[in-house]
mmCIF file of C-alpha atoms in Angstrom:
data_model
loop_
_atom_site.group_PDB
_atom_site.id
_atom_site.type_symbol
_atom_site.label_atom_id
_atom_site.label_comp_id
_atom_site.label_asym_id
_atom_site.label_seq_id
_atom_site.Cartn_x
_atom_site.Cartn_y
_atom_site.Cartn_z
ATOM 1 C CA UNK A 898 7.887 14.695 -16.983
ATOM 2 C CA UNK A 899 8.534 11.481 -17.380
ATOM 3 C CA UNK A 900 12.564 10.959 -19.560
ATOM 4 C CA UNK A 901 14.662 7.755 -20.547
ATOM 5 C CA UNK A 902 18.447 8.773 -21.096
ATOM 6 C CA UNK A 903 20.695 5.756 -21.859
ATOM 7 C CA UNK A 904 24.586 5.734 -21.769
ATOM 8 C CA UNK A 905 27.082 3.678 -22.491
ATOM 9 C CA UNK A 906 27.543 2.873 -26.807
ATOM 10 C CA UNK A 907 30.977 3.367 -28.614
ATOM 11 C CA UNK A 908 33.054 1.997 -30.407
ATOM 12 C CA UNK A 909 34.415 -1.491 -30.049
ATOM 13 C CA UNK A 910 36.388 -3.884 -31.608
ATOM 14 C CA UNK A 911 34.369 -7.227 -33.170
ATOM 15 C CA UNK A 912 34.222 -10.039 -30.365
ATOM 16 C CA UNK A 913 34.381 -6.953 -27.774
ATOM 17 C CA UNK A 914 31.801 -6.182 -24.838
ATOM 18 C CA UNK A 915 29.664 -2.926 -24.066
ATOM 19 C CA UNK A 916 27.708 -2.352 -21.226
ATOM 20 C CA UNK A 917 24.599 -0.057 -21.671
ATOM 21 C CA UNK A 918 22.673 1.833 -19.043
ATOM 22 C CA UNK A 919 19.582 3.537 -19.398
ATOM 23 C CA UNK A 920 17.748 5.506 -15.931
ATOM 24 C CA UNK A 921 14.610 6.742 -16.054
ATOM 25 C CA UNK A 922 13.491 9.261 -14.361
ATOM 26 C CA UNK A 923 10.314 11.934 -13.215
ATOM 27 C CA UNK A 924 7.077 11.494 -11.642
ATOM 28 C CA UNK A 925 7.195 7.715 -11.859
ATOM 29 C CA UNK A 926 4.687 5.503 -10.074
ATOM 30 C CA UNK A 927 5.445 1.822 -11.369
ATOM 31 C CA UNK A 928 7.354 0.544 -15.019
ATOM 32 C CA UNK A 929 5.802 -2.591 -16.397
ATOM 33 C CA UNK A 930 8.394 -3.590 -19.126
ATOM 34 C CA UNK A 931 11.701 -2.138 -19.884
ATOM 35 C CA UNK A 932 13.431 -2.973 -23.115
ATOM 36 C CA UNK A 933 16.395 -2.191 -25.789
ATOM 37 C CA UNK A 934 15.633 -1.830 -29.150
ATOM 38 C CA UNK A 935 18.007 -0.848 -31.856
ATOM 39 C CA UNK A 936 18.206 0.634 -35.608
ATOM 40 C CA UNK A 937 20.428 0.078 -38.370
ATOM 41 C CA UNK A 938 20.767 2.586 -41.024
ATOM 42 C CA UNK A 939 18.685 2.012 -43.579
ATOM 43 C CA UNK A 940 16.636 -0.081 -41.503
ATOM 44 C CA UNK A 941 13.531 -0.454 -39.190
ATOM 45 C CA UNK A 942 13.870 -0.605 -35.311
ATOM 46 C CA UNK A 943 13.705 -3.775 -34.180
ATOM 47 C CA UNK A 944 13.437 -5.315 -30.630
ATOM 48 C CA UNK A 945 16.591 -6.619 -28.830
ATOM 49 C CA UNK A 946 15.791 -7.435 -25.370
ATOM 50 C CA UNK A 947 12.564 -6.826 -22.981
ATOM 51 C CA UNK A 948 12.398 -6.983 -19.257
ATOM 52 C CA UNK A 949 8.969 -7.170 -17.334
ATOM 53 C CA UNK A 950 8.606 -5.818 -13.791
ATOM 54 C CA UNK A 951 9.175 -9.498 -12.542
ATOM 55 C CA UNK A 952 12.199 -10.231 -14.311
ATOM 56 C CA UNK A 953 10.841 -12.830 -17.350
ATOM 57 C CA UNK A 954 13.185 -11.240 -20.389
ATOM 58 C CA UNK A 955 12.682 -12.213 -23.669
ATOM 59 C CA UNK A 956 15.708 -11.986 -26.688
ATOM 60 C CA UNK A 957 16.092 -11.272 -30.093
ATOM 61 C CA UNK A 958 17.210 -14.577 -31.498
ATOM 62 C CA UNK A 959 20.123 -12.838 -33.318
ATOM 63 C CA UNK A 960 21.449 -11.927 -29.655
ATOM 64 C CA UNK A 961 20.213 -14.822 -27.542
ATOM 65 C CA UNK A 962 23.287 -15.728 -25.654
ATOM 66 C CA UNK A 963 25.232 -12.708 -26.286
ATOM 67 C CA UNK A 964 23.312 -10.281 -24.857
ATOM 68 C CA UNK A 965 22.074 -10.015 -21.188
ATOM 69 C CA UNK A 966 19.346 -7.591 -20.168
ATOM 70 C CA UNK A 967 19.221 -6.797 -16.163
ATOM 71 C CA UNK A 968 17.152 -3.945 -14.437
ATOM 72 C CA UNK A 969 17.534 -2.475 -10.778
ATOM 73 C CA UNK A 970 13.437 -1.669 -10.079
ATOM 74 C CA UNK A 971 14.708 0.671 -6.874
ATOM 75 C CA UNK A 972 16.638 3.109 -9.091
ATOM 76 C CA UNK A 973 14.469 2.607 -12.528
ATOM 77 C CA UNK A 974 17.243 1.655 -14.280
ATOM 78 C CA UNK A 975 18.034 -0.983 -17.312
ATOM 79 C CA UNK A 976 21.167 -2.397 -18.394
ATOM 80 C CA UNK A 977 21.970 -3.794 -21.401
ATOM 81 C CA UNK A 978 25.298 -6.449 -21.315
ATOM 82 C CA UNK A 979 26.527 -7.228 -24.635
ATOM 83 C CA UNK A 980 29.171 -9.683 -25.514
ATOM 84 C CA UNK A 981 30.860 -11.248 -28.456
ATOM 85 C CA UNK A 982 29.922 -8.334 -30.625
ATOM 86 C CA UNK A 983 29.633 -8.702 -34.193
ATOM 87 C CA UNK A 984 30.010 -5.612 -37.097
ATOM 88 C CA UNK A 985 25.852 -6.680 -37.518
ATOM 89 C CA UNK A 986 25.299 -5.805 -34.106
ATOM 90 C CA UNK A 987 26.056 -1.922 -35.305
ATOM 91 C CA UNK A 988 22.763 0.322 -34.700
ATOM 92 C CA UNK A 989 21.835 2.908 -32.649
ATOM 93 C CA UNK A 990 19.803 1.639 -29.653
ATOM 94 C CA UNK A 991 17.461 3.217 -27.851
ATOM 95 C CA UNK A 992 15.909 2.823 -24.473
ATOM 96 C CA UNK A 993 12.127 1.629 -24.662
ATOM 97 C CA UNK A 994 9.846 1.453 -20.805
ATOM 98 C CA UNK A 995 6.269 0.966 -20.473
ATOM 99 C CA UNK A 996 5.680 3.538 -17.643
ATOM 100 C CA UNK A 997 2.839 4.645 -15.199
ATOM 101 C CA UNK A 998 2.861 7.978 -14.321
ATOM 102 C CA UNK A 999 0.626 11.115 -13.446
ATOM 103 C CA UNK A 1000 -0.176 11.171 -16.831
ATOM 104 C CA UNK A 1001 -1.349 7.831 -16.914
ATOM 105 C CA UNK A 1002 -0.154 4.492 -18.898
ATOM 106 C CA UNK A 1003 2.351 5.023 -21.867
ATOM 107 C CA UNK A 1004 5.283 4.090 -23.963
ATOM 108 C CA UNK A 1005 8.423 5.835 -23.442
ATOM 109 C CA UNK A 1006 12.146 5.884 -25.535
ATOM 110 C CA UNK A 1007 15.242 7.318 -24.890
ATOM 111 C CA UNK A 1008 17.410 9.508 -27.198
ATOM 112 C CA UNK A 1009 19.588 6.607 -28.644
ATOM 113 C CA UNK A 1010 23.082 5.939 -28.015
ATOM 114 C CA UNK A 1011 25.150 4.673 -31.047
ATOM 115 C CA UNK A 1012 27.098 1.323 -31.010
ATOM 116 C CA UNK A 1013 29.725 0.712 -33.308
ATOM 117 C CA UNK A 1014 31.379 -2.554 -33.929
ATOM 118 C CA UNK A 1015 34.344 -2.919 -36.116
ATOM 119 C CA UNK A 1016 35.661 -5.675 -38.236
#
């Protein structure tokens, strides 16, 4: 079975840095896109940051330049660098991969980690 567990979110401190990781793991044969997405209370997920398999990422333009998205393909991992952090960059974010596996083509998310920036 095919899981998505991300690590990393706190608390920090506006204009502060986080690092998030998120490994996937299970019968995996190949993942196609890996991404971040995040939610807000009160609000609908939205995307952050997407990775494809050949490293073209794509941003959200509220974290273009603040946020770096990375991936290591051999250990099915994603990473998630954010800088200059801002109270409006408070959501939990969750893990998102576009995985082939036994059971075929589909769209996976993690649990969520929460990130918490203060003023």
């Amino acid at each position: 079975q095919v899981q998505l567990v991300e690590s990393g979110g706190g608390l920090v401190q506006a204009g502060g840095s986080l690092t998030l990781s998120c490994a996937a793991s299970g019968n995996i044969f190949s993942i196609n896109v890996l991404g971040w997405y995040r939610q807000a209370p009160g609000k609908q997920r939205d995307l952050v940051a997407a990775m494809s398999s050949a490293g073209s990422a794509n941003y959200a333009d509220s974290v273009q330049d603040r946020f770096a998205i990375s991936r290591d393909n051999a250990k099915n991992m994603v990473y998630l660098q954010m800088s200059s952090l801002k109270p409006e960059d408070t959501a939990v974010y969750y893990c998102n991969a576009l995985i082939y596996s036994a059971t075929g083509l589909r769209r996976y998310w993690g649990q969520g980690t929460q990130v918490t920036v203060s003023s």
